[in-house]
Amino acid sequence: MHSDAMEHHRYMQLAFADAREACAAGNRPVAAVIVRDGEIIATGRNTIYADHDPSAHAEVAAIRVACRKFETLDLSGATLYSTLEPCPMCLWLILEAKIERLVLGARHAALKRLDTGDYSVETFLALTRRPLELVTGVLEQQCTDLRLQWMREQATKR
């Protein structure tokens, strides 16, 4: 495995472990890790149900931690790892924080979600004409399986 691929795998494994913990706490199984200069500068996990906050997404939480930690709105040079393709709100925040690379696990299309329509990171970037390096396929099957398992569990709770 190439060194970049190994690094991506290692950081996504950490995000995946956090996503499992978010799920165990009754939230959506999504987590994010932000890395800059080979160092983890922030992590976040989905807490929407625990916090009764529809904006408490993993990427938002991680970006808030990193920006507070460095007292800046500029996270240039950073890579954000997310176990699930970010929603438009989170992707806009990633762009506004000047994060330069996004590494993804699960994709909405693979989950066959009807509520996301034609949305993807790529369609959003094309619409906004904003630059962002995108790496896909990192622990994709594990992240997809975790989300599908959660979706099945939610369906049986209704």
mmCIF file of N, CA and C in Angstrom, residues 69-148:
data_model
loop_
_atom_site.group_PDB
_atom_site.id
_atom_site.type_symbol
_atom_site.label_atom_id
_atom_site.label_comp_id
_atom_site.label_asym_id
_atom_site.label_seq_id
_atom_site.Cartn_x
_atom_site.Cartn_y
_atom_site.Cartn_z
ATOM 1 N N LYS A 69 -9.184 25.755 18.612
ATOM 2 C CA LYS A 69 -7.849 25.367 19.074
ATOM 3 C C LYS A 69 -6.776 26.313 18.531
ATOM 4 N N PHE A 70 -6.891 26.674 17.259
ATOM 5 C CA PHE A 70 -5.887 27.520 16.620
ATOM 6 C C PHE A 70 -6.316 28.982 16.507
ATOM 7 N N GLU A 71 -7.503 29.289 17.042
ATOM 8 C CA GLU A 71 -8.049 30.654 17.000
ATOM 9 C C GLU A 71 -7.985 31.235 15.592
ATOM 10 N N THR A 72 -8.536 30.478 14.652
ATOM 11 C CA THR A 72 -8.526 30.884 13.251
ATOM 12 C C THR A 72 -9.752 30.330 12.542
ATOM 13 N N LEU A 73 -10.055 30.915 11.412
ATOM 14 C CA LEU A 73 -11.095 30.382 10.532
ATOM 15 C C LEU A 73 -10.468 29.696 9.328
ATOM 16 N N ASP A 74 -9.137 29.680 9.280
ATOM 17 C CA ASP A 74 -8.388 29.192 8.130
ATOM 18 C C ASP A 74 -7.634 27.907 8.477
ATOM 19 N N LEU A 75 -8.132 26.800 7.966
ATOM 20 C CA LEU A 75 -7.497 25.499 8.197
ATOM 21 C C LEU A 75 -6.754 25.028 6.945
ATOM 22 N N SER A 76 -6.162 25.980 6.227
ATOM 23 C CA SER A 76 -5.383 25.641 5.031
ATOM 24 C C SER A 76 -4.363 24.568 5.361
ATOM 25 N N GLY A 77 -4.163 23.659 4.412
ATOM 26 C CA GLY A 77 -3.208 22.576 4.589
ATOM 27 C C GLY A 77 -3.789 21.361 5.283
ATOM 28 N N ALA A 78 -5.028 21.451 5.724
ATOM 29 C CA ALA A 78 -5.646 20.352 6.464
ATOM 30 C C ALA A 78 -6.377 19.384 5.535
ATOM 31 N N THR A 79 -6.487 18.156 6.016
ATOM 32 C CA THR A 79 -7.276 17.109 5.367
ATOM 33 C C THR A 79 -8.363 16.687 6.339
ATOM 34 N N LEU A 80 -9.586 16.591 5.856
ATOM 35 C CA LEU A 80 -10.694 16.113 6.683
ATOM 36 C C LEU A 80 -11.083 14.723 6.209
ATOM 37 N N TYR A 81 -11.116 13.779 7.137
ATOM 38 C CA TYR A 81 -11.556 12.408 6.885
ATOM 39 C C TYR A 81 -12.973 12.289 7.413
ATOM 40 N N SER A 82 -13.898 11.808 6.592
ATOM 41 C CA SER A 82 -15.272 11.611 7.036
ATOM 42 C C SER A 82 -15.746 10.226 6.637
ATOM 43 N N THR A 83 -16.401 9.553 7.573
ATOM 44 C CA THR A 83 -16.890 8.202 7.298
ATOM 45 C C THR A 83 -18.078 8.200 6.350
ATOM 46 N N LEU A 84 -18.695 9.368 6.154
ATOM 47 C CA LEU A 84 -19.823 9.496 5.235
ATOM 48 C C LEU A 84 -19.683 10.784 4.450
ATOM 49 N N GLU A 85 -19.976 10.728 3.188
ATOM 50 C CA GLU A 85 -19.954 11.907 2.323
ATOM 51 C C GLU A 85 -20.688 13.059 3.021
ATOM 52 N N PRO A 86 -20.024 14.200 3.176
ATOM 53 C CA PRO A 86 -20.653 15.322 3.891
ATOM 54 C C PRO A 86 -21.905 15.843 3.185
ATOM 55 N N CYS A 87 -22.858 16.279 3.982
ATOM 56 C CA CYS A 87 -24.050 16.922 3.438
ATOM 57 C C CYS A 87 -23.645 18.299 2.892
ATOM 58 N N PRO A 88 -24.540 18.996 2.182
ATOM 59 C CA PRO A 88 -24.191 20.321 1.656
ATOM 60 C C PRO A 88 -23.783 21.326 2.747
ATOM 61 N N MET A 89 -24.434 21.290 3.890
ATOM 62 C CA MET A 89 -24.064 22.200 4.986
ATOM 63 C C MET A 89 -22.616 21.962 5.395
ATOM 64 N N CYS A 90 -22.269 20.714 5.610
ATOM 65 C CA CYS A 90 -20.916 20.373 6.050
ATOM 66 C C CYS A 90 -19.886 20.643 4.967
ATOM 67 N N LEU A 91 -20.226 20.357 3.724
ATOM 68 C CA LEU A 91 -19.283 20.605 2.636
ATOM 69 C C LEU A 91 -19.011 22.096 2.502
ATOM 70 N N TRP A 92 -20.044 22.921 2.637
ATOM 71 C CA TRP A 92 -19.830 24.370 2.571
ATOM 72 C C TRP A 92 -18.896 24.815 3.702
ATOM 73 N N LEU A 93 -19.081 24.277 4.880
ATOM 74 C CA LEU A 93 -18.220 24.624 6.009
ATOM 75 C C LEU A 93 -16.771 24.179 5.750
ATOM 76 N N ILE A 94 -16.590 23.006 5.174
ATOM 77 C CA ILE A 94 -15.257 22.527 4.808
ATOM 78 C C ILE A 94 -14.596 23.527 3.862
ATOM 79 N N LEU A 95 -15.336 23.983 2.876
ATOM 80 C CA LEU A 95 -14.807 24.953 1.917
ATOM 81 C C LEU A 95 -14.519 26.292 2.587
ATOM 82 N N GLU A 96 -15.413 26.762 3.431
ATOM 83 C CA GLU A 96 -15.228 28.047 4.112
ATOM 84 C C GLU A 96 -14.029 28.014 5.058
ATOM 85 N N ALA A 97 -13.735 26.850 5.626
ATOM 86 C CA ALA A 97 -12.595 26.713 6.535
ATOM 87 C C ALA A 97 -11.279 26.515 5.768
ATOM 88 N N LYS A 98 -11.371 26.490 4.448
ATOM 89 C CA LYS A 98 -10.200 26.355 3.570
ATOM 90 C C LYS A 98 -9.464 25.022 3.739
ATOM 91 N N ILE A 99 -10.201 24.000 4.153
ATOM 92 C CA ILE A 99 -9.642 22.649 4.203
ATOM 93 C C ILE A 99 -9.360 22.244 2.754
ATOM 94 N N GLU A 100 -8.199 21.665 2.515
ATOM 95 C CA GLU A 100 -7.763 21.450 1.136
ATOM 96 C C GLU A 100 -8.053 20.067 0.577
ATOM 97 N N ARG A 101 -8.255 19.084 1.461
ATOM 98 C CA ARG A 101 -8.489 17.719 0.976
ATOM 99 C C ARG A 101 -9.581 17.072 1.811
ATOM 100 N N LEU A 102 -10.443 16.335 1.135
ATOM 101 C CA LEU A 102 -11.520 15.587 1.773
ATOM 102 C C LEU A 102 -11.349 14.119 1.414
ATOM 103 N N VAL A 103 -11.288 13.266 2.438
ATOM 104 C CA VAL A 103 -11.157 11.825 2.230
ATOM 105 C C VAL A 103 -12.448 11.180 2.728
ATOM 106 N N LEU A 104 -13.084 10.415 1.843
ATOM 107 C CA LEU A 104 -14.412 9.865 2.132
ATOM 108 C C LEU A 104 -14.423 8.359 2.308
ATOM 109 N N GLY A 105 -15.310 7.915 3.191
ATOM 110 C CA GLY A 105 -15.654 6.508 3.329
ATOM 111 C C GLY A 105 -16.881 6.232 2.478
ATOM 112 N N ALA A 106 -18.055 6.167 3.108
ATOM 113 C CA ALA A 106 -19.310 5.860 2.409
ATOM 114 C C ALA A 106 -19.777 7.034 1.549
ATOM 115 N N ARG A 107 -20.461 6.686 0.454
ATOM 116 C CA ARG A 107 -21.049 7.694 -0.445
ATOM 117 C C ARG A 107 -22.573 7.550 -0.412
ATOM 118 N N HIS A 108 -23.269 8.672 -0.553
ATOM 119 C CA HIS A 108 -24.737 8.646 -0.535
ATOM 120 C C HIS A 108 -25.306 7.741 -1.628
ATOM 121 N N ALA A 109 -24.702 7.772 -2.806
ATOM 122 C CA ALA A 109 -25.215 6.950 -3.916
ATOM 123 C C ALA A 109 -25.191 5.463 -3.565
ATOM 124 N N ALA A 110 -24.157 5.021 -2.868
ATOM 125 C CA ALA A 110 -24.063 3.606 -2.487
ATOM 126 C C ALA A 110 -25.122 3.224 -1.464
ATOM 127 N N LEU A 111 -25.588 4.207 -0.704
ATOM 128 C CA LEU A 111 -26.617 3.947 0.306
ATOM 129 C C LEU A 111 -28.015 3.965 -0.298
ATOM 130 N N LYS A 112 -28.104 4.377 -1.566
ATOM 131 C CA LYS A 112 -29.377 4.468 -2.285
ATOM 132 C C LYS A 112 -30.384 5.342 -1.522
ATOM 133 N N ARG A 113 -29.869 6.434 -0.957
ATOM 134 C CA ARG A 113 -30.727 7.360 -0.214
ATOM 135 C C ARG A 113 -31.566 8.175 -1.186
ATOM 136 N N LEU A 114 -32.822 8.296 -0.890
ATOM 137 C CA LEU A 114 -33.720 9.071 -1.743
ATOM 138 C C LEU A 114 -33.739 10.546 -1.339
ATOM 139 N N ASP A 115 -33.351 10.839 -0.100
ATOM 140 C CA ASP A 115 -33.444 12.210 0.403
ATOM 141 C C ASP A 115 -32.294 13.110 -0.052
ATOM 142 N N THR A 116 -31.303 12.558 -0.752
ATOM 143 C CA THR A 116 -30.179 13.382 -1.198
ATOM 144 C C THR A 116 -30.269 13.749 -2.677
ATOM 145 N N GLY A 117 -31.281 13.242 -3.373
ATOM 146 C CA GLY A 117 -31.472 13.588 -4.777
ATOM 147 C C GLY A 117 -30.220 13.345 -5.599
ATOM 148 N N ASP A 118 -29.821 14.332 -6.401
ATOM 149 C CA ASP A 118 -28.639 14.222 -7.251
ATOM 150 C C ASP A 118 -27.384 14.747 -6.566
ATOM 151 N N TYR A 119 -27.482 15.052 -5.274
ATOM 152 C CA TYR A 119 -26.346 15.620 -4.565
ATOM 153 C C TYR A 119 -25.184 14.648 -4.440
ATOM 154 N N SER A 120 -24.008 15.178 -4.633
ATOM 155 C CA SER A 120 -22.744 14.501 -4.311
ATOM 156 C C SER A 120 -21.736 15.615 -4.077
ATOM 157 N N VAL A 121 -20.613 15.277 -3.485
ATOM 158 C CA VAL A 121 -19.558 16.278 -3.322
ATOM 159 C C VAL A 121 -19.205 16.860 -4.692
ATOM 160 N N GLU A 122 -19.087 15.995 -5.682
ATOM 161 C CA GLU A 122 -18.707 16.455 -7.021
ATOM 162 C C GLU A 122 -19.730 17.416 -7.619
ATOM 163 N N THR A 123 -21.036 17.136 -7.458
ATOM 164 C CA THR A 123 -22.039 18.043 -8.028
ATOM 165 C C THR A 123 -22.018 19.387 -7.307
ATOM 166 N N PHE A 124 -21.793 19.368 -5.999
ATOM 167 C CA PHE A 124 -21.728 20.611 -5.222
ATOM 168 C C PHE A 124 -20.509 21.437 -5.628
ATOM 169 N N LEU A 125 -19.366 20.767 -5.786
ATOM 170 C CA LEU A 125 -18.162 21.490 -6.201
ATOM 171 C C LEU A 125 -18.333 22.081 -7.598
ATOM 172 N N ALA A 126 -18.986 21.345 -8.495
ATOM 173 C CA ALA A 126 -19.239 21.865 -9.842
ATOM 174 C C ALA A 126 -20.166 23.074 -9.780
ATOM 175 N N LEU A 127 -21.184 22.992 -8.941
ATOM 176 C CA LEU A 127 -22.149 24.092 -8.794
ATOM 177 C C LEU A 127 -21.475 25.354 -8.250
ATOM 178 N N THR A 128 -20.622 25.185 -7.268
ATOM 179 C CA THR A 128 -20.013 26.342 -6.601
ATOM 180 C C THR A 128 -18.673 26.752 -7.219
ATOM 181 N N ARG A 129 -18.131 25.895 -8.067
ATOM 182 C CA ARG A 129 -16.825 26.136 -8.698
ATOM 183 C C ARG A 129 -15.726 26.381 -7.666
ATOM 184 N N ARG A 130 -15.812 25.649 -6.566
ATOM 185 C CA ARG A 130 -14.807 25.769 -5.504
ATOM 186 C C ARG A 130 -13.840 24.597 -5.603
ATOM 187 N N PRO A 131 -12.558 24.838 -5.320
ATOM 188 C CA PRO A 131 -11.578 23.756 -5.384
ATOM 189 C C PRO A 131 -11.543 22.936 -4.097
ATOM 190 N N LEU A 132 -11.357 21.635 -4.239
ATOM 191 C CA LEU A 132 -11.188 20.743 -3.103
ATOM 192 C C LEU A 132 -10.646 19.428 -3.645
ATOM 193 N N GLU A 133 -9.525 18.969 -3.105
ATOM 194 C CA GLU A 133 -9.010 17.671 -3.500
ATOM 195 C C GLU A 133 -9.890 16.613 -2.852
ATOM 196 N N LEU A 134 -10.297 15.636 -3.630
ATOM 197 C CA LEU A 134 -11.215 14.608 -3.143
ATOM 198 C C LEU A 134 -10.579 13.231 -3.299
ATOM 199 N N VAL A 135 -10.576 12.465 -2.205
ATOM 200 C CA VAL A 135 -10.084 11.090 -2.215
ATOM 201 C C VAL A 135 -11.254 10.218 -1.780
ATOM 202 N N THR A 136 -11.596 9.239 -2.591
ATOM 203 C CA THR A 136 -12.735 8.369 -2.274
ATOM 204 C C THR A 136 -12.274 6.930 -2.129
ATOM 205 N N GLY A 137 -13.158 6.105 -1.587
ATOM 206 C CA GLY A 137 -12.906 4.673 -1.523
ATOM 207 C C GLY A 137 -12.096 4.206 -0.330
ATOM 208 N N VAL A 138 -11.886 5.056 0.662
ATOM 209 C CA VAL A 138 -11.093 4.671 1.833
ATOM 210 C C VAL A 138 -12.023 4.038 2.880
ATOM 211 N N LEU A 139 -11.833 2.772 3.148
ATOM 212 C CA LEU A 139 -12.717 1.987 4.034
ATOM 213 C C LEU A 139 -14.177 2.112 3.608
ATOM 214 N N GLU A 140 -14.381 2.278 2.318
ATOM 215 C CA GLU A 140 -15.726 2.538 1.799
ATOM 216 C C GLU A 140 -16.729 1.459 2.195
ATOM 217 N N GLN A 141 -16.365 0.192 2.037
ATOM 218 C CA GLN A 141 -17.317 -0.875 2.333
ATOM 219 C C GLN A 141 -17.664 -0.922 3.820
ATOM 220 N N GLN A 142 -16.652 -0.796 4.695
ATOM 221 C CA GLN A 142 -16.920 -0.806 6.136
ATOM 222 C C GLN A 142 -17.838 0.358 6.526
ATOM 223 N N CYS A 143 -17.546 1.544 6.003
ATOM 224 C CA CYS A 143 -18.350 2.720 6.336
ATOM 225 C C CYS A 143 -19.766 2.584 5.792
ATOM 226 N N THR A 144 -19.879 2.050 4.581
ATOM 227 C CA THR A 144 -21.196 1.839 3.975
ATOM 228 C C THR A 144 -21.987 0.816 4.785
ATOM 229 N N ASP A 145 -21.347 -0.295 5.143
ATOM 230 C CA ASP A 145 -22.028 -1.341 5.912
ATOM 231 C C ASP A 145 -22.525 -0.814 7.259
ATOM 232 N N LEU A 146 -21.712 0.002 7.930
ATOM 233 C CA LEU A 146 -22.119 0.559 9.219
ATOM 234 C C LEU A 146 -23.351 1.450 9.057
ATOM 235 N N ARG A 147 -23.342 2.293 8.045
ATOM 236 C CA ARG A 147 -24.480 3.178 7.824
ATOM 237 C C ARG A 147 -25.729 2.383 7.428
ATOM 238 N N LEU A 148 -25.575 1.384 6.576
ATOM 239 C CA LEU A 148 -26.727 0.568 6.183
ATOM 240 C C LEU A 148 -27.305 -0.182 7.381
#
